[in-house]
Amino acid sequence: MLVLVAPGQGAQTPGFLTPWLDLPGLADRLGAWSEVVGLDLVAYGTTAGADEIRDTAVAQPLIVAAALASAEALGMTPDVVAGHSVGEFAAAALAGVLTSEQALSLVRDRAQAMAKAAAVTETSMTAVLGGAEDEVLATIERHGLTAANINGAGQIVAGGTTEQLAAFKDDAPARARLIPLSVAGAFHTHHMAPAVESLREAAEQVIPADPRVTLLSNADGKAVAGGAAFLDLLVKQVSNPVRWDLCMETMAGLGVTAMIELLPGGTLTGLARRGLRGVQTVALKTPDDLEAARELIK
């Protein structure tokens, strides 16, 4: 049983799209999507620097477009799809809830609204690796932070103001390693509340379809039956925590045996190697990975 997963913000690196442009039709597809999002996706994915693609308004459309382009290049129909944070928009398109153009249009609006919300207060996020989960969560709460991503496999991401994160660093949970993330704000926290209403207005213009394959939600890890319900969850997840741990629990319960992480892959397959032991994984990083991905379910 195959699950396709789409990564979230922070997975992008300078030049990651460069080798993919040699694939027939991919540059044209990205060019058309560039018109939808109002950004030169090819330039941002090939020649732009790290600071440029760190910008929320750029990073989110770029990541979703890359995931969708790599899925087309892969050409496989999965049994299950899921996305992490903004990757849920790619998952919605892969499941048939949204068209690629609808997904990218909404991501453009989401990214712009979240960038605006992030500019109000200086916020960021820190990954916490290891430590006892109860202690980690208690320390996050004590410092007024939010457990914005509970990713499973011993990884939790805390979000909040830079001052709160600095205090958290000085009071780190025992046996935990803290890694500041290269993101432009405290996503999936109350700091993003203004972006929710903005995205809701944009989503009201879209008529979603019901998913054609099993589609998991970050809200609780469960499969969502209706497209309208999933679109509502997409709006709410801007300021609500991502429960990737519960998504992986559902994958295990469904009997998933293989996972392919779409471009720019690596993060979610890394979590799966620790949280879904026995599941075969391939992360799409370059076109050379396509053949290994196709061999995965032969």
PDB file of C-alpha atoms in Angstrom:
ATOM      1  CA  MET A   1       0.000   0.000   0.000  1.00  0.00           C
ATOM      2  CA  LEU A   2       1.514   3.280  -1.188  1.00  0.00           C
ATOM      3  CA  VAL A   3       1.289   6.689   0.461  1.00  0.00           C
ATOM      4  CA  LEU A   4       2.449   9.854  -1.305  1.00  0.00           C
ATOM      5  CA  VAL A   5       3.421  12.617   1.097  1.00  0.00           C
ATOM      6  CA  ALA A   6       4.129  16.287   0.399  1.00  0.00           C
ATOM      7  CA  PRO A   7       6.583  18.225   2.592  1.00  0.00           C
ATOM      8  CA  GLY A   8       6.034  21.579   4.260  1.00  0.00           C
ATOM      9  CA  GLN A   9       7.850  24.869   4.493  1.00  0.00           C
ATOM     10  CA  GLY A  10      11.536  24.630   5.298  1.00  0.00           C
ATOM     11  CA  ALA A  11      12.183  21.706   2.945  1.00  0.00           C
ATOM     12  CA  GLN A  12      13.329  24.027   0.131  1.00  0.00           C
ATOM     13  CA  THR A  13      17.009  24.636  -0.631  1.00  0.00           C
ATOM     14  CA  PRO A  14      18.638  26.933  -3.218  1.00  0.00           C
ATOM     15  CA  GLY A  15      18.691  25.428  -6.695  1.00  0.00           C
ATOM     16  CA  PHE A  16      16.635  22.340  -5.828  1.00  0.00           C
ATOM     17  CA  LEU A  17      14.550  22.566  -9.015  1.00  0.00           C
ATOM     18  CA  THR A  18      17.521  22.837 -11.397  1.00  0.00           C
ATOM     19  CA  PRO A  19      17.925  19.149 -12.372  1.00  0.00           C
ATOM     20  CA  TRP A  20      14.167  18.734 -12.817  1.00  0.00           C
ATOM     21  CA  LEU A  21      13.941  21.252 -15.638  1.00  0.00           C
ATOM     22  CA  ASP A  22      15.475  18.708 -18.026  1.00  0.00           C
ATOM     23  CA  LEU A  23      12.323  16.567 -17.799  1.00  0.00           C
ATOM     24  CA  PRO A  24       9.994  17.060 -20.793  1.00  0.00           C
ATOM     25  CA  GLY A  25       7.209  19.545 -20.123  1.00  0.00           C
ATOM     26  CA  LEU A  26       8.147  20.309 -16.535  1.00  0.00           C
ATOM     27  CA  ALA A  27       9.499  23.809 -17.203  1.00  0.00           C
ATOM     28  CA  ASP A  28       6.359  24.656 -19.190  1.00  0.00           C
ATOM     29  CA  ARG A  29       4.163  23.410 -16.353  1.00  0.00           C
ATOM     30  CA  LEU A  30       6.039  25.523 -13.818  1.00  0.00           C
ATOM     31  CA  GLY A  31       5.779  28.483 -16.179  1.00  0.00           C
ATOM     32  CA  ALA A  32       2.008  28.160 -16.323  1.00  0.00           C
ATOM     33  CA  TRP A  33       1.769  27.839 -12.558  1.00  0.00           C
ATOM     34  CA  SER A  34       3.983  30.909 -12.218  1.00  0.00           C
ATOM     35  CA  GLU A  35       1.177  32.881 -13.817  1.00  0.00           C
ATOM     36  CA  VAL A  36      -1.257  31.526 -11.224  1.00  0.00           C
ATOM     37  CA  VAL A  37       0.856  32.486  -8.198  1.00  0.00           C
ATOM     38  CA  GLY A  38       2.401  35.659  -9.623  1.00  0.00           C
ATOM     39  CA  LEU A  39       5.961  34.424  -9.052  1.00  0.00           C
ATOM     40  CA  ASP A  40       8.709  33.153 -11.355  1.00  0.00           C
ATOM     41  CA  LEU A  41       8.826  29.666  -9.871  1.00  0.00           C
ATOM     42  CA  VAL A  42      11.622  28.532 -12.183  1.00  0.00           C
ATOM     43  CA  ALA A  43      13.881  31.399 -11.129  1.00  0.00           C
ATOM     44  CA  TYR A  44      13.120  30.941  -7.438  1.00  0.00           C
ATOM     45  CA  GLY A  45      13.760  27.212  -7.682  1.00  0.00           C
ATOM     46  CA  THR A  46      17.042  27.509  -9.576  1.00  0.00           C
ATOM     47  CA  THR A  47      18.934  30.787  -9.078  1.00  0.00           C
ATOM     48  CA  ALA A  48      17.418  32.424  -5.978  1.00  0.00           C
ATOM     49  CA  GLY A  49      19.354  32.454  -2.720  1.00  0.00           C
ATOM     50  CA  ALA A  50      18.378  30.975   0.629  1.00  0.00           C
ATOM     51  CA  ASP A  51      17.000  34.233   2.020  1.00  0.00           C
ATOM     52  CA  GLU A  52      14.808  34.774  -1.032  1.00  0.00           C
ATOM     53  CA  ILE A  53      13.173  31.351  -0.857  1.00  0.00           C
ATOM     54  CA  ARG A  54      12.836  31.601   2.926  1.00  0.00           C
ATOM     55  CA  ASP A  55      10.261  34.364   2.402  1.00  0.00           C
ATOM     56  CA  THR A  56       6.899  32.817   3.276  1.00  0.00           C
ATOM     57  CA  ALA A  57       5.172  34.412   0.293  1.00  0.00           C
ATOM     58  CA  VAL A  58       7.690  32.661  -1.989  1.00  0.00           C
ATOM     59  CA  ALA A  59       8.402  29.441  -0.130  1.00  0.00           C
ATOM     60  CA  GLN A  60       4.865  28.107   0.122  1.00  0.00           C
ATOM     61  CA  PRO A  61       3.854  28.355  -3.577  1.00  0.00           C
ATOM     62  CA  LEU A  62       7.306  27.097  -4.577  1.00  0.00           C
ATOM     63  CA  ILE A  63       7.093  24.000  -2.376  1.00  0.00           C
ATOM     64  CA  VAL A  64       3.564  23.087  -3.453  1.00  0.00           C
ATOM     65  CA  ALA A  65       4.360  23.595  -7.133  1.00  0.00           C
ATOM     66  CA  ALA A  66       7.477  21.439  -6.791  1.00  0.00           C
ATOM     67  CA  ALA A  67       5.515  18.658  -5.102  1.00  0.00           C
ATOM     68  CA  LEU A  68       2.842  18.686  -7.796  1.00  0.00           C
ATOM     69  CA  ALA A  69       5.389  18.773 -10.628  1.00  0.00           C
ATOM     70  CA  SER A  70       7.307  15.830  -9.186  1.00  0.00           C
ATOM     71  CA  ALA A  71       4.051  13.891  -8.716  1.00  0.00           C
ATOM     72  CA  GLU A  72       3.263  14.377 -12.410  1.00  0.00           C
ATOM     73  CA  ALA A  73       6.757  13.218 -13.323  1.00  0.00           C
ATOM     74  CA  LEU A  74       6.345  10.166 -11.103  1.00  0.00           C
ATOM     75  CA  GLY A  75       3.026   9.220 -12.675  1.00  0.00           C
ATOM     76  CA  MET A  76       1.798   6.877  -9.945  1.00  0.00           C
ATOM     77  CA  THR A  77      -1.640   6.590  -8.340  1.00  0.00           C
ATOM     78  CA  PRO A  78      -1.303   6.198  -4.555  1.00  0.00           C
ATOM     79  CA  ASP A  79      -3.626   4.495  -2.108  1.00  0.00           C
ATOM     80  CA  VAL A  80      -3.195   7.253   0.485  1.00  0.00           C
ATOM     81  CA  VAL A  81      -2.040  10.880   0.312  1.00  0.00           C
ATOM     82  CA  ALA A  82      -1.045  13.311   3.042  1.00  0.00           C
ATOM     83  CA  GLY A  83       0.808  16.588   3.297  1.00  0.00           C
ATOM     84  CA  HIS A  84       2.624  18.332   6.112  1.00  0.00           C
ATOM     85  CA  SER A  85       1.363  21.884   6.745  1.00  0.00           C
ATOM     86  CA  VAL A  86       1.314  23.688   3.379  1.00  0.00           C
ATOM     87  CA  GLY A  87       1.966  20.278   1.800  1.00  0.00           C
ATOM     88  CA  GLU A  88      -1.706  19.531   2.499  1.00  0.00           C
ATOM     89  CA  PHE A  89      -2.589  21.731  -0.473  1.00  0.00           C
ATOM     90  CA  ALA A  90      -0.528  19.508  -2.748  1.00  0.00           C
ATOM     91  CA  ALA A  91      -2.196  16.479  -1.140  1.00  0.00           C
ATOM     92  CA  ALA A  92      -5.632  18.001  -1.792  1.00  0.00           C
ATOM     93  CA  ALA A  93      -4.787  18.348  -5.490  1.00  0.00           C
ATOM     94  CA  LEU A  94      -3.384  14.822  -5.695  1.00  0.00           C
ATOM     95  CA  ALA A  95      -6.574  13.473  -4.110  1.00  0.00           C
ATOM     96  CA  GLY A  96      -8.765  15.421  -6.553  1.00  0.00           C
ATOM     97  CA  VAL A  97     -10.283  17.733  -3.915  1.00  0.00           C
ATOM     98  CA  LEU A  98      -8.772  20.758  -5.679  1.00  0.00           C
ATOM     99  CA  THR A  99      -7.297  21.278  -9.111  1.00  0.00           C
ATOM    100  CA  SER A 100      -3.607  22.108  -9.166  1.00  0.00           C
ATOM    101  CA  GLU A 101      -4.496  25.659 -10.130  1.00  0.00           C
ATOM    102  CA  GLN A 102      -7.005  26.007  -7.286  1.00  0.00           C
ATOM    103  CA  ALA A 103      -4.478  24.643  -4.790  1.00  0.00           C
ATOM    104  CA  LEU A 104      -1.770  27.032  -5.948  1.00  0.00           C
ATOM    105  CA  SER A 105      -4.115  30.012  -5.982  1.00  0.00           C
ATOM    106  CA  LEU A 106      -5.141  29.305  -2.396  1.00  0.00           C
ATOM    107  CA  VAL A 107      -1.530  28.755  -1.371  1.00  0.00           C
ATOM    108  CA  ARG A 108      -0.626  32.128  -2.856  1.00  0.00           C
ATOM    109  CA  ASP A 109      -3.327  33.762  -0.726  1.00  0.00           C
ATOM    110  CA  ARG A 110      -2.335  31.727   2.340  1.00  0.00           C
ATOM    111  CA  ALA A 111       1.334  32.613   1.985  1.00  0.00           C
ATOM    112  CA  GLN A 112       0.683  36.306   1.585  1.00  0.00           C
ATOM    113  CA  ALA A 113      -1.690  36.361   4.555  1.00  0.00           C
ATOM    114  CA  MET A 114       0.728  34.418   6.754  1.00  0.00           C
ATOM    115  CA  ALA A 115       3.627  36.659   5.767  1.00  0.00           C
ATOM    116  CA  LYS A 116       1.540  39.677   6.736  1.00  0.00           C
ATOM    117  CA  ALA A 117       0.580  38.092  10.060  1.00  0.00           C
ATOM    118  CA  ALA A 118       4.214  37.173  10.748  1.00  0.00           C
ATOM    119  CA  ALA A 119       5.253  40.800  10.284  1.00  0.00           C
ATOM    120  CA  VAL A 120       3.131  41.943  13.232  1.00  0.00           C
ATOM    121  CA  THR A 121       5.340  40.348  15.901  1.00  0.00           C
ATOM    122  CA  GLU A 122       8.840  38.865  15.625  1.00  0.00           C
ATOM    123  CA  THR A 123       8.184  35.145  15.898  1.00  0.00           C
ATOM    124  CA  SER A 124       9.864  31.915  14.862  1.00  0.00           C
ATOM    125  CA  MET A 125       9.987  28.173  15.519  1.00  0.00           C
ATOM    126  CA  THR A 126      12.396  25.729  17.145  1.00  0.00           C
ATOM    127  CA  ALA A 127      12.527  21.969  16.637  1.00  0.00           C
ATOM    128  CA  VAL A 128      12.911  19.875  19.771  1.00  0.00           C
ATOM    129  CA  LEU A 129      14.529  16.503  19.172  1.00  0.00           C
ATOM    130  CA  GLY A 130      14.392  13.876  21.884  1.00  0.00           C
ATOM    131  CA  GLY A 131      13.528  14.295  25.535  1.00  0.00           C
ATOM    132  CA  ALA A 132      10.473  12.908  27.305  1.00  0.00           C
ATOM    133  CA  GLU A 133       7.387  14.073  25.416  1.00  0.00           C
ATOM    134  CA  ASP A 134       5.465  15.071  28.553  1.00  0.00           C
ATOM    135  CA  GLU A 135       8.400  17.146  29.786  1.00  0.00           C
ATOM    136  CA  VAL A 136       8.930  18.747  26.389  1.00  0.00           C
ATOM    137  CA  LEU A 137       5.269  19.738  26.118  1.00  0.00           C
ATOM    138  CA  ALA A 138       5.225  21.041  29.698  1.00  0.00           C
ATOM    139  CA  THR A 139       8.310  23.181  29.104  1.00  0.00           C
ATOM    140  CA  ILE A 140       6.853  24.555  25.873  1.00  0.00           C
ATOM    141  CA  GLU A 141       3.667  25.511  27.717  1.00  0.00           C
ATOM    142  CA  ARG A 142       5.573  27.026  30.648  1.00  0.00           C
ATOM    143  CA  HIS A 143       7.274  29.469  28.309  1.00  0.00           C
ATOM    144  CA  GLY A 144       4.022  30.498  26.636  1.00  0.00           C
ATOM    145  CA  LEU A 145       4.925  28.711  23.420  1.00  0.00           C
ATOM    146  CA  THR A 146       2.752  26.468  21.245  1.00  0.00           C
ATOM    147  CA  ALA A 147       3.558  22.907  20.212  1.00  0.00           C
ATOM    148  CA  ALA A 148       2.931  23.854  16.589  1.00  0.00           C
ATOM    149  CA  ASN A 149       4.061  20.569  15.025  1.00  0.00           C
ATOM    150  CA  ILE A 150       3.899  17.261  16.865  1.00  0.00           C
ATOM    151  CA  ASN A 151       5.698  15.180  14.285  1.00  0.00           C
ATOM    152  CA  GLY A 152       6.247  11.888  16.059  1.00  0.00           C
ATOM    153  CA  ALA A 153       9.556  10.005  16.115  1.00  0.00           C
ATOM    154  CA  GLY A 154      10.704  12.205  18.995  1.00  0.00           C
ATOM    155  CA  GLN A 155      10.265  15.542  17.217  1.00  0.00           C
ATOM    156  CA  ILE A 156       8.117  18.467  18.356  1.00  0.00           C
ATOM    157  CA  VAL A 157       8.301  22.014  16.982  1.00  0.00           C
ATOM    158  CA  ALA A 158       7.661  24.955  19.309  1.00  0.00           C
ATOM    159  CA  GLY A 159       6.424  28.284  17.979  1.00  0.00           C
ATOM    160  CA  GLY A 160       6.224  31.708  19.572  1.00  0.00           C
ATOM    161  CA  THR A 161       7.973  35.038  19.958  1.00  0.00           C
ATOM    162  CA  THR A 162      11.748  35.256  19.652  1.00  0.00           C
ATOM    163  CA  GLU A 163      11.940  36.276  23.319  1.00  0.00           C
ATOM    164  CA  GLN A 164       9.957  33.205  24.388  1.00  0.00           C
ATOM    165  CA  LEU A 165      12.133  30.948  22.241  1.00  0.00           C
ATOM    166  CA  ALA A 166      15.303  32.457  23.720  1.00  0.00           C
ATOM    167  CA  ALA A 167      14.049  31.733  27.244  1.00  0.00           C
ATOM    168  CA  PHE A 168      13.071  28.225  26.141  1.00  0.00           C
ATOM    169  CA  LYS A 169      16.616  27.670  24.855  1.00  0.00           C
ATOM    170  CA  ASP A 170      18.003  28.553  28.279  1.00  0.00           C
ATOM    171  CA  ASP A 171      15.553  26.150  29.944  1.00  0.00           C
ATOM    172  CA  ALA A 172      15.667  23.258  27.490  1.00  0.00           C
ATOM    173  CA  PRO A 173      14.038  19.948  28.454  1.00  0.00           C
ATOM    174  CA  ALA A 174      16.421  17.267  29.671  1.00  0.00           C
ATOM    175  CA  ARG A 175      18.020  15.080  26.986  1.00  0.00           C
ATOM    176  CA  ALA A 176      16.532  17.243  24.216  1.00  0.00           C
ATOM    177  CA  ARG A 177      18.342  18.973  21.378  1.00  0.00           C
ATOM    178  CA  LEU A 178      16.995  22.321  20.142  1.00  0.00           C
ATOM    179  CA  ILE A 179      17.358  23.411  16.511  1.00  0.00           C
ATOM    180  CA  PRO A 180      16.130  26.873  15.415  1.00  0.00           C
ATOM    181  CA  LEU A 181      14.238  26.593  12.126  1.00  0.00           C
ATOM    182  CA  SER A 182      14.709  28.766   9.065  1.00  0.00           C
ATOM    183  CA  VAL A 183      11.125  30.003   8.911  1.00  0.00           C
ATOM    184  CA  ALA A 184       9.714  33.511   8.907  1.00  0.00           C
ATOM    185  CA  GLY A 185       7.140  33.164  11.677  1.00  0.00           C
ATOM    186  CA  ALA A 186       5.383  31.039  14.287  1.00  0.00           C
ATOM    187  CA  PHE A 187       3.139  29.076  11.957  1.00  0.00           C
ATOM    188  CA  HIS A 188       0.265  26.968  13.309  1.00  0.00           C
ATOM    189  CA  THR A 189      -0.005  29.156  16.409  1.00  0.00           C
ATOM    190  CA  HIS A 190      -2.363  31.946  17.510  1.00  0.00           C
ATOM    191  CA  HIS A 191       0.033  34.420  15.898  1.00  0.00           C
ATOM    192  CA  MET A 192      -1.414  33.314  12.542  1.00  0.00           C
ATOM    193  CA  ALA A 193      -5.056  33.997  13.486  1.00  0.00           C
ATOM    194  CA  PRO A 194      -5.364  37.047  11.175  1.00  0.00           C
ATOM    195  CA  ALA A 195      -4.382  34.864   8.212  1.00  0.00           C
ATOM    196  CA  VAL A 196      -7.214  32.412   8.869  1.00  0.00           C
ATOM    197  CA  GLU A 197      -9.979  34.850   7.988  1.00  0.00           C
ATOM    198  CA  SER A 198      -8.144  36.011   4.898  1.00  0.00           C
ATOM    199  CA  LEU A 199      -7.753  32.445   3.631  1.00  0.00           C
ATOM    200  CA  ARG A 200     -11.358  31.656   4.508  1.00  0.00           C
ATOM    201  CA  GLU A 201     -12.558  34.427   2.214  1.00  0.00           C
ATOM    202  CA  ALA A 202     -10.474  33.022  -0.637  1.00  0.00           C
ATOM    203  CA  ALA A 203     -11.638  29.454   0.050  1.00  0.00           C
ATOM    204  CA  GLU A 204     -15.288  30.500  -0.166  1.00  0.00           C
ATOM    205  CA  GLN A 205     -14.752  31.068  -3.900  1.00  0.00           C
ATOM    206  CA  VAL A 206     -13.732  27.423  -4.443  1.00  0.00           C
ATOM    207  CA  ILE A 207     -16.044  24.434  -4.910  1.00  0.00           C
ATOM    208  CA  PRO A 208     -14.073  21.339  -3.838  1.00  0.00           C
ATOM    209  CA  ALA A 209     -14.660  17.759  -4.946  1.00  0.00           C
ATOM    210  CA  ASP A 210     -14.631  14.701  -2.722  1.00  0.00           C
ATOM    211  CA  PRO A 211     -11.293  12.857  -2.516  1.00  0.00           C
ATOM    212  CA  ARG A 212     -10.667  10.021  -4.972  1.00  0.00           C
ATOM    213  CA  VAL A 213      -8.170   8.308  -2.670  1.00  0.00           C
ATOM    214  CA  THR A 214      -7.711   8.177   1.099  1.00  0.00           C
ATOM    215  CA  LEU A 215      -6.737  11.692   2.222  1.00  0.00           C
ATOM    216  CA  LEU A 216      -5.396  12.276   5.729  1.00  0.00           C
ATOM    217  CA  SER A 217      -5.754  15.517   7.699  1.00  0.00           C
ATOM    218  CA  ASN A 218      -3.112  17.201   9.850  1.00  0.00           C
ATOM    219  CA  ALA A 219      -5.847  18.108  12.318  1.00  0.00           C
ATOM    220  CA  ASP A 220      -6.240  14.620  13.788  1.00  0.00           C
ATOM    221  CA  GLY A 221      -4.526  12.249  11.366  1.00  0.00           C
ATOM    222  CA  LYS A 222      -7.841  10.797  10.205  1.00  0.00           C
ATOM    223  CA  ALA A 223      -9.103  10.242   6.681  1.00  0.00           C
ATOM    224  CA  VAL A 224     -11.506  12.924   5.478  1.00  0.00           C
ATOM    225  CA  ALA A 225     -14.481  11.762   3.418  1.00  0.00           C
ATOM    226  CA  GLY A 226     -15.679  15.072   1.987  1.00  0.00           C
ATOM    227  CA  GLY A 227     -13.897  17.756   0.020  1.00  0.00           C
ATOM    228  CA  ALA A 228     -15.758  20.594   1.748  1.00  0.00           C
ATOM    229  CA  ALA A 229     -14.691  19.277   5.146  1.00  0.00           C
ATOM    230  CA  PHE A 230     -11.080  19.040   4.038  1.00  0.00           C
ATOM    231  CA  LEU A 231     -11.094  22.578   2.640  1.00  0.00           C
ATOM    232  CA  ASP A 232     -12.422  23.847   5.976  1.00  0.00           C
ATOM    233  CA  LEU A 233      -9.605  22.026   7.768  1.00  0.00           C
ATOM    234  CA  LEU A 234      -7.077  23.554   5.359  1.00  0.00           C
ATOM    235  CA  VAL A 235      -8.239  26.995   6.419  1.00  0.00           C
ATOM    236  CA  LYS A 236      -8.173  26.207  10.140  1.00  0.00           C
ATOM    237  CA  GLN A 237      -4.757  24.537  10.089  1.00  0.00           C
ATOM    238  CA  VAL A 238      -3.059  27.906   9.504  1.00  0.00           C
ATOM    239  CA  SER A 239      -3.352  28.640  13.234  1.00  0.00           C
ATOM    240  CA  ASN A 240      -3.799  25.080  14.565  1.00  0.00           C
ATOM    241  CA  PRO A 241      -1.072  22.509  15.352  1.00  0.00           C
ATOM    242  CA  VAL A 242       0.047  19.930  12.796  1.00  0.00           C
ATOM    243  CA  ARG A 243      -0.389  16.384  14.139  1.00  0.00           C
ATOM    244  CA  TRP A 244       1.888  14.463  11.809  1.00  0.00           C
ATOM    245  CA  ASP A 245       2.329  11.870  14.538  1.00  0.00           C
ATOM    246  CA  LEU A 246      -1.350  10.989  14.204  1.00  0.00           C
ATOM    247  CA  CYS A 247      -1.079  10.890  10.406  1.00  0.00           C
ATOM    248  CA  MET A 248       1.673   8.292  10.734  1.00  0.00           C
ATOM    249  CA  GLU A 249      -0.426   6.322  13.228  1.00  0.00           C
ATOM    250  CA  THR A 250      -3.241   6.181  10.678  1.00  0.00           C
ATOM    251  CA  MET A 251      -0.824   5.130   7.935  1.00  0.00           C
ATOM    252  CA  ALA A 252       0.332   2.265  10.126  1.00  0.00           C
ATOM    253  CA  GLY A 253      -3.261   1.291  10.870  1.00  0.00           C
ATOM    254  CA  LEU A 254      -4.141   1.294   7.179  1.00  0.00           C
ATOM    255  CA  GLY A 255      -1.264  -1.059   6.450  1.00  0.00           C
ATOM    256  CA  VAL A 256       0.909   1.330   4.438  1.00  0.00           C
ATOM    257  CA  THR A 257       4.021  -0.498   3.217  1.00  0.00           C
ATOM    258  CA  ALA A 258       5.682   2.144   1.028  1.00  0.00           C
ATOM    259  CA  MET A 259       6.092   5.922   1.223  1.00  0.00           C
ATOM    260  CA  ILE A 260       7.254   8.282  -1.500  1.00  0.00           C
ATOM    261  CA  GLU A 261       7.975  11.840  -0.436  1.00  0.00           C
ATOM    262  CA  LEU A 262       7.503  14.372  -3.188  1.00  0.00           C
ATOM    263  CA  LEU A 263       9.969  17.137  -4.026  1.00  0.00           C
ATOM    264  CA  PRO A 264      11.701  18.630  -2.074  1.00  0.00           C
ATOM    265  CA  GLY A 265      11.820  15.363  -0.172  1.00  0.00           C
ATOM    266  CA  GLY A 266      13.730  14.143   2.850  1.00  0.00           C
ATOM    267  CA  THR A 267      12.027  15.444   5.979  1.00  0.00           C
ATOM    268  CA  LEU A 268       8.954  13.191   6.090  1.00  0.00           C
ATOM    269  CA  THR A 269      10.756  10.037   5.003  1.00  0.00           C
ATOM    270  CA  GLY A 270      13.260  10.752   7.771  1.00  0.00           C
ATOM    271  CA  LEU A 271      10.421  10.794  10.294  1.00  0.00           C
ATOM    272  CA  ALA A 272       8.972   7.623   8.776  1.00  0.00           C
ATOM    273  CA  ARG A 273      12.228   5.720   9.161  1.00  0.00           C
ATOM    274  CA  ARG A 274      11.923   6.260  12.916  1.00  0.00           C
ATOM    275  CA  GLY A 275       8.135   6.333  13.322  1.00  0.00           C
ATOM    276  CA  LEU A 276       6.996   3.798  10.694  1.00  0.00           C
ATOM    277  CA  ARG A 277       9.573   1.070  10.981  1.00  0.00           C
ATOM    278  CA  GLY A 278       9.366  -1.502   8.222  1.00  0.00           C
ATOM    279  CA  VAL A 279       7.810   0.902   5.714  1.00  0.00           C
ATOM    280  CA  GLN A 280       9.991   1.334   2.620  1.00  0.00           C
ATOM    281  CA  THR A 281      10.699   4.961   1.735  1.00  0.00           C
ATOM    282  CA  VAL A 282      12.019   7.021  -1.153  1.00  0.00           C
ATOM    283  CA  ALA A 283      12.447  10.793  -1.093  1.00  0.00           C
ATOM    284  CA  LEU A 284      12.362  12.610  -4.430  1.00  0.00           C
ATOM    285  CA  LYS A 285      15.298  14.998  -4.447  1.00  0.00           C
ATOM    286  CA  THR A 286      16.517  14.703  -8.047  1.00  0.00           C
ATOM    287  CA  PRO A 287      15.037  13.012 -11.147  1.00  0.00           C
ATOM    288  CA  ASP A 288      17.424  10.128 -10.493  1.00  0.00           C
ATOM    289  CA  ASP A 289      15.153   9.162  -7.578  1.00  0.00           C
ATOM    290  CA  LEU A 290      12.151   8.543  -9.833  1.00  0.00           C
ATOM    291  CA  GLU A 291      13.220   5.071 -10.871  1.00  0.00           C
ATOM    292  CA  ALA A 292      13.829   3.983  -7.287  1.00  0.00           C
ATOM    293  CA  ALA A 293      10.380   5.305  -6.393  1.00  0.00           C
ATOM    294  CA  ARG A 294       8.731   3.341  -9.191  1.00  0.00           C
ATOM    295  CA  GLU A 295      10.599   0.182  -8.170  1.00  0.00           C
ATOM    296  CA  LEU A 296       9.281   0.565  -4.639  1.00  0.00           C
ATOM    297  CA  ILE A 297       5.910  -1.031  -5.350  1.00  0.00           C
ATOM    298  CA  LYS A 298       6.765  -3.496  -8.096  1.00  0.00           C
TER     299      LYS A 298
END
